[in-house]
PDB file of C-alpha atoms in Angstrom:
ATOM      1  CA  ALA A 129     -57.924 -15.964  29.029  1.00  0.00           C
ATOM      2  CA  ARG A 130     -54.152 -15.503  29.637  1.00  0.00           C
ATOM      3  CA  LEU A 131     -53.859 -12.115  30.969  1.00  0.00           C
ATOM      4  CA  GLU A 132     -56.597 -13.040  34.001  1.00  0.00           C
ATOM      5  CA  THR A 133     -54.889 -16.434  34.024  1.00  0.00           C
ATOM      6  CA  ILE A 134     -51.670 -14.460  34.949  1.00  0.00           C
ATOM      7  CA  ARG A 135     -53.494 -12.148  36.961  1.00  0.00           C
ATOM      8  CA  ASN A 136     -54.963 -14.769  39.304  1.00  0.00           C
ATOM      9  CA  CYS A 137     -52.036 -16.719  40.008  1.00  0.00           C
ATOM     10  CA  VAL A 138     -49.939 -13.618  40.962  1.00  0.00           C
ATOM     11  CA  GLU A 139     -53.120 -13.047  43.459  1.00  0.00           C
ATOM     12  CA  ALA A 140     -53.123 -16.044  44.156  1.00  0.00           C
ATOM     13  CA  GLY A 141     -48.671 -15.699  45.349  1.00  0.00           C
ATOM     14  CA  ILE A 142     -48.166 -18.026  42.797  1.00  0.00           C
ATOM     15  CA  LYS A 143     -44.583 -16.598  42.232  1.00  0.00           C
ATOM     16  CA  LYS A 144     -43.214 -19.063  39.339  1.00  0.00           C
ATOM     17  CA  ILE A 145     -45.673 -19.849  36.443  1.00  0.00           C
ATOM     18  CA  PHE A 146     -44.836 -21.629  32.885  1.00  0.00           C
ATOM     19  CA  CYS A 147     -46.977 -19.870  29.987  1.00  0.00           C
ATOM     20  CA  GLU A 148     -48.028 -21.083  26.393  1.00  0.00           C
ATOM     21  CA  LYS A 149     -46.952 -19.422  23.652  1.00  0.00           C
ATOM     22  CA  PRO A 150     -47.654 -17.217  21.524  1.00  0.00           C
ATOM     23  CA  MET A 151     -48.289 -15.618  25.148  1.00  0.00           C
ATOM     24  CA  SER A 152     -51.098 -13.888  24.172  1.00  0.00           C
ATOM     25  CA  THR A 153     -53.188 -12.677  21.327  1.00  0.00           C
ATOM     26  CA  SER A 154     -52.469  -9.319  21.611  1.00  0.00           C
ATOM     27  CA  LEU A 155     -49.098  -7.439  22.658  1.00  0.00           C
ATOM     28  CA  SER A 156     -51.136  -4.872  25.195  1.00  0.00           C
ATOM     29  CA  ASP A 157     -52.397  -8.139  27.319  1.00  0.00           C
ATOM     30  CA  ALA A 158     -48.206  -9.069  26.886  1.00  0.00           C
ATOM     31  CA  HIS A 159     -47.338  -5.886  27.861  1.00  0.00           C
ATOM     32  CA  GLU A 160     -49.402  -6.206  31.121  1.00  0.00           C
ATOM     33  CA  MET A 161     -48.828 -10.003  31.877  1.00  0.00           C
ATOM     34  CA  ILE A 162     -45.183  -9.173  32.155  1.00  0.00           C
ATOM     35  CA  GLN A 163     -45.161  -6.047  34.663  1.00  0.00           C
ATOM     36  CA  ILE A 164     -47.818  -8.038  37.024  1.00  0.00           C
ATOM     37  CA  THR A 165     -45.693 -10.926  36.668  1.00  0.00           C
ATOM     38  CA  LYS A 166     -42.571  -8.041  37.452  1.00  0.00           C
ATOM     39  CA  GLN A 167     -43.794  -5.968  39.750  1.00  0.00           C
ATOM     40  CA  ALA A 168     -44.786  -9.104  42.339  1.00  0.00           C
ATOM     41  CA  ASP A 169     -41.180 -10.333  41.403  1.00  0.00           C
ATOM     42  CA  CYS A 170     -42.576 -13.253  39.945  1.00  0.00           C
ATOM     43  CA  ILE A 171     -40.857 -15.894  37.098  1.00  0.00           C
ATOM     44  CA  LEU A 172     -42.517 -15.760  34.018  1.00  0.00           C
ATOM     45  CA  SER A 173     -41.087 -18.365  31.853  1.00  0.00           C
ATOM     46  CA  VAL A 174     -42.694 -18.833  27.819  1.00  0.00           C
ATOM     47  CA  ASN A 175     -42.116 -22.287  26.411  1.00  0.00           C
ATOM     48  CA  HIS A 176     -40.828 -21.129  23.198  1.00  0.00           C
ATOM     49  CA  LEU A 177     -38.822 -24.513  23.505  1.00  0.00           C
ATOM     50  CA  ARG A 178     -36.501 -24.645  21.507  1.00  0.00           C
ATOM     51  CA  ARG A 179     -34.693 -22.892  24.078  1.00  0.00           C
ATOM     52  CA  TRP A 180     -34.359 -25.590  26.525  1.00  0.00           C
ATOM     53  CA  SER A 181     -33.618 -28.028  23.922  1.00  0.00           C
ATOM     54  CA  PRO A 182     -30.353 -30.270  24.193  1.00  0.00           C
ATOM     55  CA  ASN A 183     -30.121 -30.071  20.448  1.00  0.00           C
ATOM     56  CA  HIS A 184     -29.850 -26.820  19.938  1.00  0.00           C
ATOM     57  CA  LEU A 185     -28.301 -25.871  22.990  1.00  0.00           C
ATOM     58  CA  LYS A 186     -25.212 -27.811  21.455  1.00  0.00           C
ATOM     59  CA  LEU A 187     -25.767 -26.702  18.397  1.00  0.00           C
ATOM     60  CA  LYS A 188     -25.457 -23.320  19.582  1.00  0.00           C
ATOM     61  CA  LYS A 189     -22.245 -24.082  20.888  1.00  0.00           C
ATOM     62  CA  LEU A 190     -20.538 -25.297  18.560  1.00  0.00           C
ATOM     63  CA  LEU A 191     -21.954 -22.184  15.932  1.00  0.00           C
ATOM     64  CA  ASP A 192     -19.957 -19.737  18.622  1.00  0.00           C
ATOM     65  CA  THR A 193     -16.592 -21.396  17.713  1.00  0.00           C
ATOM     66  CA  GLY A 194     -17.208 -20.007  14.740  1.00  0.00           C
ATOM     67  CA  ILE A 195     -17.133 -23.189  12.294  1.00  0.00           C
ATOM     68  CA  ILE A 196     -19.087 -21.848  10.211  1.00  0.00           C
ATOM     69  CA  GLY A 197     -18.313 -18.286  10.755  1.00  0.00           C
ATOM     70  CA  GLU A 198     -20.299 -15.177  10.788  1.00  0.00           C
ATOM     71  CA  LEU A 199     -24.260 -15.777  11.387  1.00  0.00           C
ATOM     72  CA  LYS A 200     -25.501 -14.419   8.626  1.00  0.00           C
ATOM     73  CA  HIS A 201     -28.648 -15.899   6.529  1.00  0.00           C
ATOM     74  CA  PHE A 202     -31.944 -17.892   8.363  1.00  0.00           C
ATOM     75  CA  TYR A 203     -34.177 -19.327   6.378  1.00  0.00           C
ATOM     76  CA  PHE A 204     -37.451 -21.310   7.515  1.00  0.00           C
ATOM     77  CA  GLN A 205     -39.750 -23.560   5.798  1.00  0.00           C
ATOM     78  CA  SER A 206     -42.876 -24.973   6.869  1.00  0.00           C
ATOM     79  CA  GLY A 207     -46.224 -26.294   5.461  1.00  0.00           C
ATOM     80  CA  SER A 208     -49.421 -25.512   7.149  1.00  0.00           C
ATOM     81  CA  VAL A 209     -48.784 -24.422  10.357  1.00  0.00           C
ATOM     82  CA  GLY A 210     -49.943 -20.766  10.816  1.00  0.00           C
ATOM     83  CA  LEU A 211     -47.410 -18.121  11.901  1.00  0.00           C
ATOM     84  CA  GLY A 212     -48.674 -17.380  15.709  1.00  0.00           C
ATOM     85  CA  ASN A 213     -48.892 -21.464  16.409  1.00  0.00           C
ATOM     86  CA  VAL A 214     -44.935 -22.255  15.525  1.00  0.00           C
ATOM     87  CA  GLY A 215     -43.596 -18.997  13.380  1.00  0.00           C
ATOM     88  CA  THR A 216     -43.263 -17.120  16.695  1.00  0.00           C
ATOM     89  CA  HIS A 217     -41.245 -20.602  18.403  1.00  0.00           C
ATOM     90  CA  ILE A 218     -38.706 -19.467  14.986  1.00  0.00           C
ATOM     91  CA  ILE A 219     -38.464 -16.578  15.103  1.00  0.00           C
ATOM     92  CA  ASP A 220     -36.891 -16.803  19.534  1.00  0.00           C
ATOM     93  CA  ASN A 221     -34.905 -19.031  17.836  1.00  0.00           C
ATOM     94  CA  MET A 222     -33.506 -16.924  14.964  1.00  0.00           C
ATOM     95  CA  ARG A 223     -32.622 -14.406  18.247  1.00  0.00           C
ATOM     96  CA  PHE A 224     -31.614 -17.295  20.463  1.00  0.00           C
ATOM     97  CA  TYR A 225     -28.686 -18.299  17.455  1.00  0.00           C
ATOM     98  CA  SER A 226     -28.676 -14.397  16.314  1.00  0.00           C
ATOM     99  CA  GLY A 227     -28.670 -13.150  19.349  1.00  0.00           C
ATOM    100  CA  SER A 228     -30.071  -9.893  18.104  1.00  0.00           C
ATOM    101  CA  ASP A 229     -33.520  -8.395  18.304  1.00  0.00           C
ATOM    102  CA  VAL A 230     -35.883  -7.902  14.905  1.00  0.00           C
ATOM    103  CA  LYS A 231     -35.145  -4.674  13.594  1.00  0.00           C
ATOM    104  CA  TRP A 232     -37.972  -4.808  10.755  1.00  0.00           C
ATOM    105  CA  VAL A 233     -40.468  -7.051   9.143  1.00  0.00           C
ATOM    106  CA  ILE A 234     -41.424  -7.013   5.574  1.00  0.00           C
ATOM    107  CA  GLY A 235     -44.659  -9.763   5.245  1.00  0.00           C
ATOM    108  CA  LEU A 236     -48.024 -10.949   3.871  1.00  0.00           C
ATOM    109  CA  LEU A 237     -50.712 -13.333   5.036  1.00  0.00           C
ATOM    110  CA  ASP A 238     -51.930 -16.561   3.338  1.00  0.00           C
ATOM    111  CA  GLU A 239     -55.475 -16.148   2.295  1.00  0.00           C
ATOM    112  CA  THR A 240     -56.104 -19.081   1.271  1.00  0.00           C
ATOM    113  CA  GLY A 241     -58.555 -19.369   4.341  1.00  0.00           C
ATOM    114  CA  THR A 242     -57.748 -22.522   5.461  1.00  0.00           C
ATOM    115  CA  PRO A 243     -60.073 -23.716   8.210  1.00  0.00           C
ATOM    116  CA  ASN A 244     -57.697 -24.198  11.536  1.00  0.00           C
ATOM    117  CA  PRO A 245     -57.278 -27.557  12.756  1.00  0.00           C
ATOM    118  CA  ARG A 246     -57.777 -26.310  16.723  1.00  0.00           C
ATOM    119  CA  GLY A 247     -61.106 -24.857  15.984  1.00  0.00           C
ATOM    120  CA  THR A 248     -62.751 -22.670  13.871  1.00  0.00           C
ATOM    121  CA  GLN A 249     -63.026 -20.128  16.654  1.00  0.00           C
ATOM    122  CA  TYR A 250     -59.204 -19.785  15.550  1.00  0.00           C
ATOM    123  CA  LYS A 251     -57.377 -17.564  13.328  1.00  0.00           C
ATOM    124  CA  ASP A 252     -53.501 -17.887  12.569  1.00  0.00           C
ATOM    125  CA  PRO A 253     -53.374 -17.813   8.831  1.00  0.00           C
ATOM    126  CA  GLY A 254     -49.219 -18.816   7.383  1.00  0.00           C
ATOM    127  CA  GLY A 255     -47.505 -16.019   5.873  1.00  0.00           C
ATOM    128  CA  TRP A 256     -43.563 -15.783   4.201  1.00  0.00           C
ATOM    129  CA  GLY A 257     -41.982 -12.632   4.344  1.00  0.00           C
ATOM    130  CA  MET A 258     -38.488 -11.377   5.688  1.00  0.00           C
ATOM    131  CA  LEU A 259     -37.444 -10.010   8.325  1.00  0.00           C
ATOM    132  CA  MET A 260     -33.279  -8.076   9.334  1.00  0.00           C
ATOM    133  CA  PHE A 261     -32.206  -8.585  12.727  1.00  0.00           C
ATOM    134  CA  GLU A 262     -30.514  -5.691  15.104  1.00  0.00           C
ATOM    135  CA  ASN A 263     -26.847  -7.182  13.724  1.00  0.00           C
ATOM    136  CA  GLY A 264     -27.461  -7.243  10.114  1.00  0.00           C
ATOM    137  CA  THR A 265     -28.406 -10.478   9.748  1.00  0.00           C
ATOM    138  CA  ARG A 266     -31.302 -11.157   7.661  1.00  0.00           C
ATOM    139  CA  ALA A 267     -34.167 -14.293   7.756  1.00  0.00           C
ATOM    140  CA  PHE A 268     -36.810 -15.134   5.196  1.00  0.00           C
ATOM    141  CA  LEU A 269     -39.355 -17.239   7.060  1.00  0.00           C
ATOM    142  CA  ASP A 270     -42.432 -19.189   5.065  1.00  0.00           C
ATOM    143  CA  THR A 271     -45.472 -21.424   6.974  1.00  0.00           C
ATOM    144  CA  CYS A 272     -47.658 -20.960   3.624  1.00  0.00           C
ATOM    145  CA  GLU A 273     -50.900 -23.093   3.663  1.00  0.00           C
ATOM    146  CA  ASP A 274     -49.638 -24.692   0.282  1.00  0.00           C
ATOM    147  CA  THR A 275     -47.491 -26.906   0.809  1.00  0.00           C
ATOM    148  CA  GLY A 276     -47.955 -30.677   3.807  1.00  0.00           C
ATOM    149  CA  VAL A 277     -43.859 -30.799   4.054  1.00  0.00           C
ATOM    150  CA  PRO A 278     -41.902 -31.396   7.966  1.00  0.00           C
ATOM    151  CA  HIS A 279     -40.133 -27.742   8.097  1.00  0.00           C
ATOM    152  CA  VAL A 280     -36.682 -27.074   7.509  1.00  0.00           C
ATOM    153  CA  PHE A 281     -34.457 -24.284   8.933  1.00  0.00           C
ATOM    154  CA  GLU A 282     -30.867 -23.189   7.444  1.00  0.00           C
ATOM    155  CA  ILE A 283     -28.766 -21.675   8.920  1.00  0.00           C
ATOM    156  CA  VAL A 284     -25.965 -19.680   6.345  1.00  0.00           C
ATOM    157  CA  GLY A 285     -22.917 -18.174   8.154  1.00  0.00           C
ATOM    158  CA  THR A 286     -19.454 -16.824   6.132  1.00  0.00           C
ATOM    159  CA  TYR A 287     -18.200 -19.926   5.236  1.00  0.00           C
ATOM    160  CA  GLY A 288     -20.680 -22.765   6.200  1.00  0.00           C
ATOM    161  CA  ARG A 289     -24.693 -23.844   6.426  1.00  0.00           C
ATOM    162  CA  VAL A 290     -26.638 -25.920   8.820  1.00  0.00           C
ATOM    163  CA  ILE A 291     -29.695 -27.578   8.131  1.00  0.00           C
ATOM    164  CA  ILE A 292     -31.813 -29.237  10.361  1.00  0.00           C
ATOM    165  CA  GLU A 293     -35.048 -31.377   9.795  1.00  0.00           C
ATOM    166  CA  GLU A 294     -36.665 -31.530  13.029  1.00  0.00           C
ATOM    167  CA  MET A 295     -38.657 -34.402  12.244  1.00  0.00           C
ATOM    168  CA  ASN A 296     -36.592 -36.581  10.823  1.00  0.00           C
ATOM    169  CA  ASN A 297     -33.466 -36.089  12.704  1.00  0.00           C
ATOM    170  CA  HIS A 298     -32.023 -35.266  10.028  1.00  0.00           C
ATOM    171  CA  TRP A 299     -28.821 -32.086  11.263  1.00  0.00           C
ATOM    172  CA  GLN A 300     -26.472 -31.486   9.216  1.00  0.00           C
ATOM    173  CA  VAL A 301     -22.879 -28.609   9.074  1.00  0.00           C
ATOM    174  CA  PHE A 302     -20.923 -28.022   6.481  1.00  0.00           C
ATOM    175  CA  ALA A 303     -17.880 -26.203   6.246  1.00  0.00           C
ATOM    176  CA  ARG A 304     -14.852 -24.637   4.220  1.00  0.00           C
ATOM    177  CA  SER A 305     -11.564 -25.687   5.783  1.00  0.00           C
ATOM    178  CA  GLU A 306      -9.524 -23.556   7.734  1.00  0.00           C
ATOM    179  CA  LYS A 307      -6.871 -23.175   4.752  1.00  0.00           C
ATOM    180  CA  ASP A 308      -9.619 -22.009   2.100  1.00  0.00           C
ATOM    181  CA  ARG A 309     -11.064 -19.945   4.677  1.00  0.00           C
ATOM    182  CA  GLU A 310      -8.155 -17.276   3.247  1.00  0.00           C
ATOM    183  CA  LEU A 311      -9.320 -17.986  -0.135  1.00  0.00           C
ATOM    184  CA  PRO A 312     -11.936 -15.107  -1.491  1.00  0.00           C
ATOM    185  CA  LEU A 313     -15.689 -15.685  -1.049  1.00  0.00           C
ATOM    186  CA  THR A 314     -16.187 -14.603  -4.184  1.00  0.00           C
ATOM    187  CA  ARG A 315     -14.657 -18.411  -4.949  1.00  0.00           C
ATOM    188  CA  TYR A 316     -18.312 -19.303  -4.229  1.00  0.00           C
ATOM    189  CA  PRO A 317     -17.949 -22.807  -5.346  1.00  0.00           C
ATOM    190  CA  THR A 318     -15.653 -23.860  -2.718  1.00  0.00           C
ATOM    191  CA  PRO A 319     -15.924 -27.071  -1.342  1.00  0.00           C
ATOM    192  CA  VAL A 320     -17.392 -27.110   1.947  1.00  0.00           C
ATOM    193  CA  ASP A 321     -16.481 -30.117   3.921  1.00  0.00           C
ATOM    194  CA  LYS A 322     -19.085 -31.785   6.170  1.00  0.00           C
ATOM    195  CA  VAL A 323     -18.638 -31.200  10.170  1.00  0.00           C
ATOM    196  CA  PRO A 324     -19.031 -34.323  12.676  1.00  0.00           C
ATOM    197  CA  LEU A 325     -21.327 -33.986  15.217  1.00  0.00           C
ATOM    198  CA  PHE A 326     -23.167 -34.746  18.449  1.00  0.00           C
ATOM    199  CA  ASP A 327     -25.942 -38.026  18.176  1.00  0.00           C
ATOM    200  CA  PRO A 328     -28.897 -35.542  17.937  1.00  0.00           C
ATOM    201  CA  LEU A 329     -31.936 -36.542  19.835  1.00  0.00           C
ATOM    202  CA  PRO A 330     -35.836 -37.289  18.612  1.00  0.00           C
ATOM    203  CA  TRP A 331     -37.455 -33.835  18.380  1.00  0.00           C
ATOM    204  CA  ASP A 332     -39.778 -35.012  21.743  1.00  0.00           C
ATOM    205  CA  VAL A 333     -42.023 -31.550  22.978  1.00  0.00           C
ATOM    206  CA  LYS A 334     -43.067 -33.453  25.904  1.00  0.00           C
ATOM    207  CA  GLU A 335     -39.819 -34.075  27.075  1.00  0.00           C
ATOM    208  CA  ILE A 336     -37.781 -30.744  26.278  1.00  0.00           C
ATOM    209  CA  THR A 337     -40.972 -29.203  28.044  1.00  0.00           C
ATOM    210  CA  LYS A 338     -40.434 -31.016  30.670  1.00  0.00           C
ATOM    211  CA  LEU A 339     -37.018 -29.582  31.192  1.00  0.00           C
ATOM    212  CA  GLY A 340     -38.383 -25.989  30.543  1.00  0.00           C
ATOM    213  CA  LEU A 341     -40.714 -27.015  33.601  1.00  0.00           C
ATOM    214  CA  LYS A 342     -38.124 -28.629  35.465  1.00  0.00           C
ATOM    215  CA  GLU A 343     -35.482 -25.057  35.401  1.00  0.00           C
ATOM    216  CA  LEU A 344     -38.450 -23.425  36.472  1.00  0.00           C
ATOM    217  CA  ILE A 345     -38.911 -25.233  39.458  1.00  0.00           C
ATOM    218  CA  PHE A 346     -35.256 -25.664  40.714  1.00  0.00           C
ATOM    219  CA  SER A 347     -34.050 -22.705  39.547  1.00  0.00           C
ATOM    220  CA  ASP A 348     -34.455 -18.994  40.516  1.00  0.00           C
ATOM    221  CA  ALA A 349     -34.998 -18.091  36.149  1.00  0.00           C
ATOM    222  CA  SER A 350     -35.706 -19.183  33.021  1.00  0.00           C
ATOM    223  CA  SER A 351     -33.756 -19.713  29.661  1.00  0.00           C
ATOM    224  CA  CYS A 352     -37.021 -17.977  28.318  1.00  0.00           C
ATOM    225  CA  VAL A 353     -38.574 -14.981  30.117  1.00  0.00           C
ATOM    226  CA  GLY A 354     -41.388 -12.603  29.299  1.00  0.00           C
ATOM    227  CA  ALA A 355     -39.810 -10.261  27.139  1.00  0.00           C
ATOM    228  CA  ASP A 356     -37.794 -13.101  25.014  1.00  0.00           C
ATOM    229  CA  GLY A 357     -42.009 -14.118  24.293  1.00  0.00           C
ATOM    230  CA  PHE A 358     -43.258 -10.764  23.658  1.00  0.00           C
ATOM    231  CA  GLU A 359     -40.056 -10.072  20.871  1.00  0.00           C
ATOM    232  CA  ALA A 360     -41.340 -13.374  19.227  1.00  0.00           C
ATOM    233  CA  LEU A 361     -45.137 -12.152  19.591  1.00  0.00           C
ATOM    234  CA  GLU A 362     -44.161  -8.524  17.890  1.00  0.00           C
ATOM    235  CA  ALA A 363     -42.435  -9.790  14.699  1.00  0.00           C
ATOM    236  CA  ILE A 364     -45.163 -11.744  14.003  1.00  0.00           C
ATOM    237  CA  VAL A 365     -48.040  -8.499  14.767  1.00  0.00           C
ATOM    238  CA  ALA A 366     -45.751  -6.722  12.500  1.00  0.00           C
ATOM    239  CA  PHE A 367     -46.306  -9.495   9.731  1.00  0.00           C
ATOM    240  CA  HIS A 368     -49.741  -8.779  10.078  1.00  0.00           C
ATOM    241  CA  VAL A 369     -49.361  -5.531   9.781  1.00  0.00           C
ATOM    242  CA  SER A 370     -46.967  -5.479   7.350  1.00  0.00           C
ATOM    243  CA  SER A 371     -49.345  -7.593   5.079  1.00  0.00           C
ATOM    244  CA  GLN A 372     -52.623  -4.881   5.974  1.00  0.00           C
ATOM    245  CA  ASN A 373     -50.489  -2.193   4.583  1.00  0.00           C
ATOM    246  CA  GLY A 374     -49.543  -4.004   1.492  1.00  0.00           C
ATOM    247  CA  GLY A 375     -46.445  -5.931   2.798  1.00  0.00           C
ATOM    248  CA  GLU A 376     -44.706  -2.131   3.019  1.00  0.00           C
ATOM    249  CA  ARG A 377     -41.837  -2.305   5.386  1.00  0.00           C
ATOM    250  CA  VAL A 378     -42.666  -2.418   9.438  1.00  0.00           C
ATOM    251  CA  THR A 379     -39.897  -1.365  11.679  1.00  0.00           C
ATOM    252  CA  LEU A 380     -39.798  -2.437  15.655  1.00  0.00           C
ATOM    253  CA  PRO A 381     -40.856  -1.883  18.519  1.00  0.00           C
ATOM    254  CA  LEU A 382     -44.112  -1.425  17.219  1.00  0.00           C
ATOM    255  CA  ASP A 383     -46.357   1.450  17.538  1.00  0.00           C
ATOM    256  CA  LYS A 384     -48.399   1.256  20.619  1.00  0.00           C
ATOM    257  CA  GLU A 385     -51.668   1.574  18.371  1.00  0.00           C
ATOM    258  CA  CYS A 386     -50.767  -2.603  17.146  1.00  0.00           C
ATOM    259  CA  TYR A 387     -51.214  -3.361  20.762  1.00  0.00           C
ATOM    260  CA  LEU A 388     -54.374  -2.881  20.974  1.00  0.00           C
ATOM    261  CA  MET A 389     -54.713  -5.697  17.602  1.00  0.00           C
ATOM    262  CA  ASP A 390     -56.089  -8.970  18.514  1.00  0.00           C
ATOM    263  CA  ILE A 391     -55.766 -11.734  16.838  1.00  0.00           C
ATOM    264  CA  PRO A 392     -57.686 -15.374  17.748  1.00  0.00           C
ATOM    265  CA  TRP A 393     -54.446 -17.688  17.630  1.00  0.00           C
ATOM    266  CA  PRO A 394     -54.861 -20.958  19.618  1.00  0.00           C
TER     267      PRO A 394
END
């Protein structure tokens, strides 16, 4: 449906399109959406809204200073949110912080069979698994349907960690002192101190989405383009492919035959 909508917009001469995520139900459609907008010189923006979040933008700048050292590990857990619904957001967020694409995925789908709250026509199971990024950053993601708690996102670096609980507006950074960074990493009990942080804004989907729309309307660029949406979608499809094959490792980019896999998530 979104591919047809995008095609209609392009044919009508629209030059800027703001698309919800996941950007399609198949990689084939997502690829075509990117191609037709590119050929029409149309900007396709995908609403992975953390790209516009003031909190995440400020944290990214802080991490880029090396406050926790080199990023090594991501951890995300949330109860019963679906891989397509929230998983795509988080994988894009991991790409944002790491500056790297997913290299391989090992994943298993949750077989609980919880009805999708958006309607029985949608199928977006939770799941859990591991991701390895091209730059060596590793990640563990869990959206299984046996918990009902707000999500937590942890970023671990060589000398510290970040803990984010967005729903509670709880953001914390801990890091070794400069002098303690001279100690071996095997001295893991070395204290990490709480780092002074900005005052985080409350989580507000509408307000953050407005920032994405404003960027698209008033500039000729987007912080999350079609290629970003595709990368996040491809990683989630890889979870499904891995699960179908008993949790075997799946390397990206996926084979073209995987482009035809259609997943009816919202």
